[in-house]
PDB file of C-alpha atoms in Angstrom:
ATOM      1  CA  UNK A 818       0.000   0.000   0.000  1.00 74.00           C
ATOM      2  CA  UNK A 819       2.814   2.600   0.987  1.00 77.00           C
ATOM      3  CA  UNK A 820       4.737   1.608  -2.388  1.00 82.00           C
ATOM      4  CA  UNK A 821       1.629   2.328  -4.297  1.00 87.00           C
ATOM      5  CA  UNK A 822       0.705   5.362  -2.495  1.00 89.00           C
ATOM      6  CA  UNK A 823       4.506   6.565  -3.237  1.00 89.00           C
ATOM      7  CA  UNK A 824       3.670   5.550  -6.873  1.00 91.00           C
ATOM      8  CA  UNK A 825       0.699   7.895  -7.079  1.00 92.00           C
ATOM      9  CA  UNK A 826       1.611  11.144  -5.481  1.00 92.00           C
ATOM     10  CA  UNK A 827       5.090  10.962  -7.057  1.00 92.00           C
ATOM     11  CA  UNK A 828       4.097  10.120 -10.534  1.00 93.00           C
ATOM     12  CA  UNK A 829       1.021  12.767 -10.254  1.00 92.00           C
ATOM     13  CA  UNK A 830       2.995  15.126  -9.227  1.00 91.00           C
ATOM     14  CA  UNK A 831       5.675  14.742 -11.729  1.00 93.00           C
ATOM     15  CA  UNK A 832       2.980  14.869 -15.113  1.00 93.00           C
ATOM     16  CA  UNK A 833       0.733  17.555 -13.417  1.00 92.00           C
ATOM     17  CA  UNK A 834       3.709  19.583 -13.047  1.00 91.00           C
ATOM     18  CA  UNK A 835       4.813  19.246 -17.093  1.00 92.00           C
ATOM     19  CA  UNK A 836       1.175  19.783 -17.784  1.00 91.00           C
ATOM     20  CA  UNK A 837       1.924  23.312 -16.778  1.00 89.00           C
ATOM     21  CA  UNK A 838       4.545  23.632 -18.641  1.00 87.00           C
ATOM     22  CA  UNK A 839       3.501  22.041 -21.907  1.00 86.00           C
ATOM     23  CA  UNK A 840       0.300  20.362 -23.127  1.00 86.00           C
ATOM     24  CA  UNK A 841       2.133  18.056 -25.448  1.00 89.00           C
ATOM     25  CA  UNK A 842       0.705  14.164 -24.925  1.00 90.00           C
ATOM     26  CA  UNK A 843       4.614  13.075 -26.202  1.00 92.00           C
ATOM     27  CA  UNK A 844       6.039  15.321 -23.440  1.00 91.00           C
ATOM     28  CA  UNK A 845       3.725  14.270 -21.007  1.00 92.00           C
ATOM     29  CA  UNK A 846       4.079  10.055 -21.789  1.00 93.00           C
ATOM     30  CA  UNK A 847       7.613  10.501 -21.544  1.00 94.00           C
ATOM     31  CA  UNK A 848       8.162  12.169 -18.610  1.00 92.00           C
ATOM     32  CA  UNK A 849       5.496  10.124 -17.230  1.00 93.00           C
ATOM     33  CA  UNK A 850       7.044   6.997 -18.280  1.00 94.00           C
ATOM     34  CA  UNK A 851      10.956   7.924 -17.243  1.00 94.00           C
ATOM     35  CA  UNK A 852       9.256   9.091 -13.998  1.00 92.00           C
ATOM     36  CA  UNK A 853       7.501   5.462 -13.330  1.00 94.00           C
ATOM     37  CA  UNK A 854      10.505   3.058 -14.174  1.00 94.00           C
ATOM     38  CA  UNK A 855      12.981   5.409 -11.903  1.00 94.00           C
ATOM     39  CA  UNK A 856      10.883   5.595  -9.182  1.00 93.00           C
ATOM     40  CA  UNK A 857       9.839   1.722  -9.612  1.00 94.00           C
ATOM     41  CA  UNK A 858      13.737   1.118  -9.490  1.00 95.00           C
ATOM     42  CA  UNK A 859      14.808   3.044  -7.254  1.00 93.00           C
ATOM     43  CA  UNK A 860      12.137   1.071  -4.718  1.00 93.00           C
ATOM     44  CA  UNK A 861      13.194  -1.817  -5.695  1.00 94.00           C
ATOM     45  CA  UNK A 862      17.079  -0.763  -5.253  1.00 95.00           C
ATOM     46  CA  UNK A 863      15.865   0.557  -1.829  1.00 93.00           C
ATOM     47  CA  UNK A 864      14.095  -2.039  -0.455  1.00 93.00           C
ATOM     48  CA  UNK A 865      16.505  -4.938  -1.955  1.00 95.00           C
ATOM     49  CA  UNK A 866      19.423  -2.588   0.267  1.00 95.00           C
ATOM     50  CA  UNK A 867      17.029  -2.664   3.768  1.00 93.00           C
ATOM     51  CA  UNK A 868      16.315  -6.376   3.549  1.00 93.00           C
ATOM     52  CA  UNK A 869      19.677  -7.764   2.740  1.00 95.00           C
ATOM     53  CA  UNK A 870      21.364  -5.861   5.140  1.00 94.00           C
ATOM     54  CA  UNK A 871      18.088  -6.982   7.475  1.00 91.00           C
ATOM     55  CA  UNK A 872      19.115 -10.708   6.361  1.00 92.00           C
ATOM     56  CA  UNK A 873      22.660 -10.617   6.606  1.00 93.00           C
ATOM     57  CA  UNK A 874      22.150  -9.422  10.744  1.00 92.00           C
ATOM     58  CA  UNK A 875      19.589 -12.379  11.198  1.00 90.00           C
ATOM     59  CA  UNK A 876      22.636 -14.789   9.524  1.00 92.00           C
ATOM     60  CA  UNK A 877      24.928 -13.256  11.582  1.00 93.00           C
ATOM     61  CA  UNK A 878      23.192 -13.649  14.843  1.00 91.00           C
ATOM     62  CA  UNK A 879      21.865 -17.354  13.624  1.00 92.00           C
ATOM     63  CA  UNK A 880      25.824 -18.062  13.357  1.00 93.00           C
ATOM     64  CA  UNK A 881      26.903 -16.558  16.491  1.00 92.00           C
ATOM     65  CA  UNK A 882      23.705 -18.512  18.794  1.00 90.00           C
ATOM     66  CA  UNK A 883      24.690 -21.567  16.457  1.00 90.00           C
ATOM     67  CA  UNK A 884      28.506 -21.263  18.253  1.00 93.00           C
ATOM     68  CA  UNK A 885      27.281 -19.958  21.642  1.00 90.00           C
ATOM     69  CA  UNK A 886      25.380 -23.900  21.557  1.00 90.00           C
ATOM     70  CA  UNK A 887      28.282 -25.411  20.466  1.00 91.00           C
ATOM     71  CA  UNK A 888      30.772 -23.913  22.989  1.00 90.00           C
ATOM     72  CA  UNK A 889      28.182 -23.308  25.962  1.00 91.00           C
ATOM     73  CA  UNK A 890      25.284 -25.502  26.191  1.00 89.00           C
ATOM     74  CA  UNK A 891      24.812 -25.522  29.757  1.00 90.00           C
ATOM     75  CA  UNK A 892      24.552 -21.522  29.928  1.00 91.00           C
ATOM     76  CA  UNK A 893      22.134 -21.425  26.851  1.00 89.00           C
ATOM     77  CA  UNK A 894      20.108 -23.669  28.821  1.00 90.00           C
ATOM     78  CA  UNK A 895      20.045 -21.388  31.614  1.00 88.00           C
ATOM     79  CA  UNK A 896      19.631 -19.008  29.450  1.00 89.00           C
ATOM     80  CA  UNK A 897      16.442 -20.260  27.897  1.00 88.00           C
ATOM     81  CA  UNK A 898      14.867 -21.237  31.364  1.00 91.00           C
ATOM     82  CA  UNK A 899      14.964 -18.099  32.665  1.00 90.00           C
ATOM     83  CA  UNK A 900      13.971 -16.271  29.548  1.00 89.00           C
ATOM     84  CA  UNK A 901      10.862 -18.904  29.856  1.00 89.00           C
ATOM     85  CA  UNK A 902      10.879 -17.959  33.522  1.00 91.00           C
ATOM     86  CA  UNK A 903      10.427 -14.356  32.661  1.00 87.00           C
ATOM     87  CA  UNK A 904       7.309 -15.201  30.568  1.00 86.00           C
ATOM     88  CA  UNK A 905       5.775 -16.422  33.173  1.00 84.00           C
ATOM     89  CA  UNK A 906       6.435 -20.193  34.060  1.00 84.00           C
ATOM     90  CA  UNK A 907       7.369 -21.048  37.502  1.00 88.00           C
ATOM     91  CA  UNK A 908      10.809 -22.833  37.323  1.00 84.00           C
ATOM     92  CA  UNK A 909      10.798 -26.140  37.171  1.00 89.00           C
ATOM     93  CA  UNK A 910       8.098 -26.031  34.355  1.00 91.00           C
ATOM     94  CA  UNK A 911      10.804 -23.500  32.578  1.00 89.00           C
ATOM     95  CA  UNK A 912      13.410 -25.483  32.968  1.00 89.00           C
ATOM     96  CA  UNK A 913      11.620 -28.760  32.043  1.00 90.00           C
ATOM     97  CA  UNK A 914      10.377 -27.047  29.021  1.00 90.00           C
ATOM     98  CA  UNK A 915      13.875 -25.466  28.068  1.00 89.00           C
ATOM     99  CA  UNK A 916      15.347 -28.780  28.029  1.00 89.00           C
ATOM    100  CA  UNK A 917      12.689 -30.753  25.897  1.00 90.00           C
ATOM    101  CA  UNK A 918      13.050 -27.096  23.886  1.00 88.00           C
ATOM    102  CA  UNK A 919      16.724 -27.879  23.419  1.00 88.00           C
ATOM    103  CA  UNK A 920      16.235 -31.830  22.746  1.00 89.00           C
ATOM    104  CA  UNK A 921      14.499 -31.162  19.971  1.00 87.00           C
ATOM    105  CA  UNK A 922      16.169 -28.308  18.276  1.00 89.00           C
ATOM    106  CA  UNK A 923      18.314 -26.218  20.394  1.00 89.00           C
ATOM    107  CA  UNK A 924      18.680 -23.330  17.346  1.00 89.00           C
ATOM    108  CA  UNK A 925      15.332 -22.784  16.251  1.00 88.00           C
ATOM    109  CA  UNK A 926      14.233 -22.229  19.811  1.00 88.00           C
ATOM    110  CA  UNK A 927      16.724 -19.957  20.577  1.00 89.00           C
ATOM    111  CA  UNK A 928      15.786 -17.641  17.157  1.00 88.00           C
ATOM    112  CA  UNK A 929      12.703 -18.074  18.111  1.00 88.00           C
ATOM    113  CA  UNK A 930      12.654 -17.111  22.008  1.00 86.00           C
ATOM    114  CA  UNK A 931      15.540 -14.844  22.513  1.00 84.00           C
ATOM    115  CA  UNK A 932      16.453 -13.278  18.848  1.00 85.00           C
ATOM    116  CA  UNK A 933      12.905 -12.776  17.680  1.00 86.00           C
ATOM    117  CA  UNK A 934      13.772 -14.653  14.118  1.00 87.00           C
ATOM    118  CA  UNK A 935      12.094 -17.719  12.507  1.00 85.00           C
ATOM    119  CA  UNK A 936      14.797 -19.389  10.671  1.00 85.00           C
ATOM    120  CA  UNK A 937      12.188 -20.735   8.353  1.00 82.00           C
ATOM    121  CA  UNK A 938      11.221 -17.301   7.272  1.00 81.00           C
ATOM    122  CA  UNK A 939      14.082 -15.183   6.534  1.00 85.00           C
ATOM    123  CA  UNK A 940      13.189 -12.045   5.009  1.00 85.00           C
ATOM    124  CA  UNK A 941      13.894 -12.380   1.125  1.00 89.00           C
ATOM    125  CA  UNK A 942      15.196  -9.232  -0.524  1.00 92.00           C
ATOM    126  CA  UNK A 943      14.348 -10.158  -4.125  1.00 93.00           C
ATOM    127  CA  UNK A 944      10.751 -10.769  -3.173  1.00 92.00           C
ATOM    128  CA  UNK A 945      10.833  -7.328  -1.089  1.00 92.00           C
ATOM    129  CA  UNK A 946      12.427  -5.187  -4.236  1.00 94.00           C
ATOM    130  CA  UNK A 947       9.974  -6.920  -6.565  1.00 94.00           C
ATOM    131  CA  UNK A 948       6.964  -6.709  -4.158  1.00 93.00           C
ATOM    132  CA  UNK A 949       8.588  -2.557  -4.298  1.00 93.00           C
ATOM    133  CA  UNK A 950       8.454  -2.195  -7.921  1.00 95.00           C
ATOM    134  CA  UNK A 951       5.290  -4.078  -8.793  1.00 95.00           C
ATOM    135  CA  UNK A 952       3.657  -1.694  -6.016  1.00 93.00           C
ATOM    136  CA  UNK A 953       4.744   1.163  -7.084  1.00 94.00           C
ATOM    137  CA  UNK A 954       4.611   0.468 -11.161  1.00 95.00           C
ATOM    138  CA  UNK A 955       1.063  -0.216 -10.367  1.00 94.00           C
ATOM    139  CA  UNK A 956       0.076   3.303  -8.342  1.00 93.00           C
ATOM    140  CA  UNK A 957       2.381   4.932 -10.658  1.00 94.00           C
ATOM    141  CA  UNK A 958       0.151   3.560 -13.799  1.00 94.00           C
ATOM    142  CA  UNK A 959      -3.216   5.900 -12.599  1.00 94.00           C
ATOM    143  CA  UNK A 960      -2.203   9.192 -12.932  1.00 93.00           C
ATOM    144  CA  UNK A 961      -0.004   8.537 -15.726  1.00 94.00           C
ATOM    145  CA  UNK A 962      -3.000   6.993 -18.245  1.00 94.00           C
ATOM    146  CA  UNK A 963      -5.359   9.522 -16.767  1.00 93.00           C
ATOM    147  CA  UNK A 964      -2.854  12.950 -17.818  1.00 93.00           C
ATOM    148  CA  UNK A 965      -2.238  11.031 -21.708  1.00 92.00           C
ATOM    149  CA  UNK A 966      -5.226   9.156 -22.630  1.00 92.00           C
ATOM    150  CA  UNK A 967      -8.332  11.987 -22.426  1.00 91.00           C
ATOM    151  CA  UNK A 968      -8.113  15.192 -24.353  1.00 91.00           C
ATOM    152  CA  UNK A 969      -5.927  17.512 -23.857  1.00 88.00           C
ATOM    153  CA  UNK A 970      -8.862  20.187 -22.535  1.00 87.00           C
ATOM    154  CA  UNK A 971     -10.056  17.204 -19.760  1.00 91.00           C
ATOM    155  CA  UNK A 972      -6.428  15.970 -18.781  1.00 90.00           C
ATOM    156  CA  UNK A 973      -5.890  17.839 -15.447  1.00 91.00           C
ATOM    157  CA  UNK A 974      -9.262  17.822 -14.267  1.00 92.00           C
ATOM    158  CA  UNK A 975      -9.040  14.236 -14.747  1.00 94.00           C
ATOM    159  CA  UNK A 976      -5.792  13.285 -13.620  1.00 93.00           C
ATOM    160  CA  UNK A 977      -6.339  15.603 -10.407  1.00 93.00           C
ATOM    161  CA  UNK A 978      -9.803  13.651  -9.723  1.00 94.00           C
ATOM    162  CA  UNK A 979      -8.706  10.389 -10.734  1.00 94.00           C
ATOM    163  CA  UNK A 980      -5.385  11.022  -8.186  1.00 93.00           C
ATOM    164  CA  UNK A 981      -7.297  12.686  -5.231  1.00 94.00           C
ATOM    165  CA  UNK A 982      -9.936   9.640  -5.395  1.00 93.00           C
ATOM    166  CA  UNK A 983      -7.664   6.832  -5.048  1.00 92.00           C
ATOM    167  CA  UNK A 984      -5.459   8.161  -2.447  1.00 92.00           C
ATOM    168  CA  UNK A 985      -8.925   8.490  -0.010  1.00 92.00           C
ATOM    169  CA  UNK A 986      -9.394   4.772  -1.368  1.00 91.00           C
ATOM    170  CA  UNK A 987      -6.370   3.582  -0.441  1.00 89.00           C
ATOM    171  CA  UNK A 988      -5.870   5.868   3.164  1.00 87.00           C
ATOM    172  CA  UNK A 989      -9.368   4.332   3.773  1.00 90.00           C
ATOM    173  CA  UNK A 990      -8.114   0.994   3.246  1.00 87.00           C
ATOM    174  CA  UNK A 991      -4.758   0.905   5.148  1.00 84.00           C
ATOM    175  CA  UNK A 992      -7.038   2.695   8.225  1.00 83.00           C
ATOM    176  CA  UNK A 993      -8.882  -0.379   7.787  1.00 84.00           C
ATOM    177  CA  UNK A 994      -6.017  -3.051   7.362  1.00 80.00           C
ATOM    178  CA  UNK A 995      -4.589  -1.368  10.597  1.00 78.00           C
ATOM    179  CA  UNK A 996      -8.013  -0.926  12.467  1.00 79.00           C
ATOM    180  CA  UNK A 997      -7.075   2.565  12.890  1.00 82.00           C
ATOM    181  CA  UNK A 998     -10.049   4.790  12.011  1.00 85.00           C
ATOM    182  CA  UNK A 999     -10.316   6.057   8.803  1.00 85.00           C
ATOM    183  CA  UNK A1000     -10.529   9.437   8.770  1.00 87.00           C
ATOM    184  CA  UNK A1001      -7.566  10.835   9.386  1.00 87.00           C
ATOM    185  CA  UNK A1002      -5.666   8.422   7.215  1.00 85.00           C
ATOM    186  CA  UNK A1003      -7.880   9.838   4.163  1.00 89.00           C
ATOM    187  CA  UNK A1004      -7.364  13.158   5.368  1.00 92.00           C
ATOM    188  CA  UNK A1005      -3.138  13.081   4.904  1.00 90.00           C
ATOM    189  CA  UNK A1006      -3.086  11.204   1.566  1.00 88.00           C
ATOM    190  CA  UNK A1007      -5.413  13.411  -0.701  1.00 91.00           C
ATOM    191  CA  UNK A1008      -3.816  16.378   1.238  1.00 93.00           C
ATOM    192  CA  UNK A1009      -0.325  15.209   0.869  1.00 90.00           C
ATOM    193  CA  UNK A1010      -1.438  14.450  -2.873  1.00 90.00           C
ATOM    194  CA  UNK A1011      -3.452  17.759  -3.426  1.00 93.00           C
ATOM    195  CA  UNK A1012      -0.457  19.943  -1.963  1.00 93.00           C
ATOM    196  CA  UNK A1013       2.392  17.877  -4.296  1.00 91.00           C
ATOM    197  CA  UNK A1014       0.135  18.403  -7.364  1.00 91.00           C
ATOM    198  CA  UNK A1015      -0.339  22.073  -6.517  1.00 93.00           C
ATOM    199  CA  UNK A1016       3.465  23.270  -5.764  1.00 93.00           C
ATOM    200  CA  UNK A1017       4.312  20.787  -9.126  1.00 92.00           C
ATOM    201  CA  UNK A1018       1.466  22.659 -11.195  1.00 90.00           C
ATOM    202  CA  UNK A1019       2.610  25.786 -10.166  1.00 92.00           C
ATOM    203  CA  UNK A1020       6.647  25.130 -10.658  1.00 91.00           C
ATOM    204  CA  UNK A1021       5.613  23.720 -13.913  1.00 88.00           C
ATOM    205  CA  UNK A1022       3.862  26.623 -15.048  1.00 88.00           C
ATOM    206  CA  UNK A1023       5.769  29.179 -14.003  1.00 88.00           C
ATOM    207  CA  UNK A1024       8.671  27.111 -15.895  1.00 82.00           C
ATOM    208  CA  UNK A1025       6.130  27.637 -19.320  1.00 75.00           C
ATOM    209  CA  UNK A1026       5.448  31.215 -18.968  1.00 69.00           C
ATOM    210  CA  UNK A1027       9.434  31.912 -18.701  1.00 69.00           C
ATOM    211  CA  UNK A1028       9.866  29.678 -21.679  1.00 62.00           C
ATOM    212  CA  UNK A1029      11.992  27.257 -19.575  1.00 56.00           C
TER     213      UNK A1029
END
């Protein structure tokens, strides 16, 4: 939702702002276009960054427990039952459960209960940087076929309506996904949206008038 929220207000902002600079559909296409595939990239690149380095400190502190076992099982066992003591078990059911825990696989526990990770479920940083760019391609597609595909008299009114409407649509549903109420969610994306098509509009035109 965020990457195709990005794609929307970004993109919109970018064609509303050449729309006041020039009306022409080839100008508008392929800043639109150079606009979409950047941003969809540069996502991608940022998100593929976060989650590798993310997945390289969950390998890293996999590795290190996976030694700590190795070299200290008694103290990991300690370790465990008191962590399971902290949760709330009195301590011999902590330390009973730490040990059948540790008989049946000593690492996985451990990632689980004291580093937060499931080794099964590594974050993946090519799924992240595609689920990036497909998110934002596909938020970045709306305002760009609504500024070149109606006539050239309708394309702002459009592209501004089109824009403003599917940011409350999508505010309304992340309130939603987050049981958060709704209202103020809508409220800061079609601002956010209205006030980065405005200051684009107006940079834009400005730029026309001095024949930039």
């Amino acid at each position: 939702m965020l990457g195709a929220n990005d794609g929307i207000v970004s993109t919109a902002g970018l064609v509303v702002g050449v729309a006041g600079a020039t009306s022409e559909r080839s100008a508008l296409l392929t800043a639109g276009l150079a606009g979409l595939m950047a941003g969809s990239l540069s996502m991608a690149a940022g998100e593929y960054v976060s989650v590798s380095t993310q997945r390289d400190s969950e390998l890293a502190a996999l590795a290190q427990e996976r030694r700590e076992l190795a070299e200290q099982p008694e103290a990991e066992l300690e370790e465990l039952t008191q962590m399971l003591t902290d949760r709330g078990l009195s301590g011999a059911v902590a330390r009973e459960a730490a040990e059948q825990f540790t008989a049946r696989d000593a690492l996985r526990t451990h990632a689980r209960v004291e580093l937060g990770i499931d080794p099964d479920a590594l974050t993946n940083p090519w799924h992240a940087a595609g689920a990036s760019f497909l998110a934002f391609t596909v938020g970045a597609l709306l305002p760009l076929l609504a500024m070149v595909l109606p006539p050239a008299s309708a394309r702002l009114s459009v592209t501004v309506l089109s824009v403003l409407v599917t940011l409350a649509l999508t505010g309304w549903w992340s309130a939603r996904l987050g049981a958060a109420p709704p209202g103020r969610a809508v409220l800061r994306n079609v601002g956010g949206g209205a006030v980065a098509m405005g200051v684009t509009y107006a940079v834009g035109s400005l730029l026309g008038a001095a024949g930039v």
